[in-house]
Amino acid sequence: MNLPDPSSLADRAERALAACGVEWPAGDLSAHTPITGTKLRTVRPHSGREVDDAVEAAHRAFLTWRTVPAPARGAVVRRLGSLLTEHKEDLAEIVTLEAGKVTSEALGEVQEMIDICEFAVGLSRQLYGRTMPSERPGHRLSETWHPLGVVGVISAFNFPVAVWSWNTAIALVCGDSVVWKPSETTPLTALACHALLRRALADCEAPIDVHQLVVGGRDVGEALVDNPLVALVSATGSVRMGRAVAPRVAARFGRSLLELGGNNAAVVTPSADLELAVRGIVFSAAGTAGQRCTSLRRLIVHESIADKVVGRIASAYAQLQVGSPFDSGVLVGPLINEAAYEAMQKSLSAARGDGGTVVCGGDRVGESGFYVTPALVRMPAQTEVVRAETFAPILYVLTYTDFDDAIALHNGVPQGLSSSIFTLDQREAERFLAADGSDCGIANVNIGTSGAEIGGAFGGEKETGGGRESGSDSWKAYMRRATNTVNYSDQLPLAQGVEFG
């Protein structure tokens, strides 16, 4: 496996950052590339006091921003979308350098930002309330939606820009300001997006402080979470992180929107189109080196076709090219770091200890960076290692006899993000989508578990946190609701027939 020269990667990062207009001093935080494991550049992080200053600046900007008409706020997001389109290749370059995504996936993530900007612009003219019939004559009952305040966004390394855009584009048209704390693993993508959004704000003569960027580790995140001026904390990460964030925000009566772990499964029934199923399974399990929150981690296959399905997946895995994400034909890039590799090896060892058989994969490729071949593991039962999420390309295969057992296996994990079923039987498909079927926030038929579109609400149940981002009516999380009663009569009747006088 031939990897690029580390110095050339650092040069590529500097060129892409400069093209996006980034001006940020060097400092104590090092940004590394998983492609070679080497340093790209350093960044000055923020202190806890600087986080508070950023929140206060965002709050002051919010007091003005909330009074700007929503369509005018949408104009800022429209401008951001045009800048993202102009710098699509620059941003994708940084995503690949920092997160290790193959070029097509990196370009797809930037396109996702562009798409959510288009969605949010339309939304800026559709922040609808309702009018309800009043039981009192001469009265009108309605509801209105108002900007919430400062929104704190904490994002993860695996989607370093898309998840930020889901929150920020929607929050801005809703009239909120945003303070973004990116993963300390991927600060450079954040610098580029922040620079482009600041440019969009300036071009539209909007309050420049409506978006703030705070860079650093856990102390920076804690300062953001604990600040009483932050009305909503939208946090993406591990279940462990969510367990720390939610109580701290709740203790000060703030709101939290959590997108946490996923242990996503696909059911393959005897009627399934296996050609279609294998393609969907392989992308969902091996894409982004298994480092998507929606990556496929469990495969629940009817016992009558299990050997055939496993054979086809193993054959497809053998054809996957693992290597530098910049190389043509490569479909699987590196794991983010050594810790991810060690976690994968630990899980594979535990699976063997539970009686599992590694059909293929799990081997490290090369000596620089942490490249692995996707692993396919047959398990006799859904043991603890299968019930836990490992952020790496491991696909556990379980078998079932009865469809009810398949549903029970599917739902028998603490997480509840994404799910799918491959079947040509309408009854099975509809049952999977019914109340007693998949218990996940996302349930698909005849596609894999990853690759959600921005038009639908994204999020999951149980330990996934219950939050919803992106499309549908997810905008309501970023606003506050007021119920209004207007008396246009000259009388004062009370509700429920109460008399007082």
Short mmCIF file of C-alpha atoms in Angstrom, two decimals, residues 1 89 145 184 204 280-281 294 311 365 379 393 423 445 478 480:
data_model
loop_
_atom_site.label_atom_id
_atom_site.label_comp_id
_atom_site.label_asym_id
_atom_site.label_seq_id
_atom_site.Cartn_x
_atom_site.Cartn_y
_atom_site.Cartn_z
CA MET A 1 0.00 0.00 0.00
CA GLU A 89 -13.69 20.50 -3.49
CA TRP A 145 -43.07 29.92 17.26
CA GLU A 184 -10.71 18.08 18.73
CA CYS A 204 -25.58 39.81 3.94
CA GLY A 280 -26.62 -2.51 0.50
CA ILE A 281 -25.03 -4.54 3.29
CA THR A 294 -25.55 4.45 11.00
CA GLY A 311 -20.46 -16.38 1.21
CA VAL A 365 -2.86 -3.31 6.28
CA MET A 379 -21.95 -15.46 16.10
CA PRO A 393 -15.91 -2.25 10.35
CA THR A 423 -37.57 -8.68 1.80
CA VAL A 445 -36.95 -1.47 3.47
CA TYR A 478 -34.70 25.10 17.85
CA ARG A 480 -40.06 27.95 21.61
#
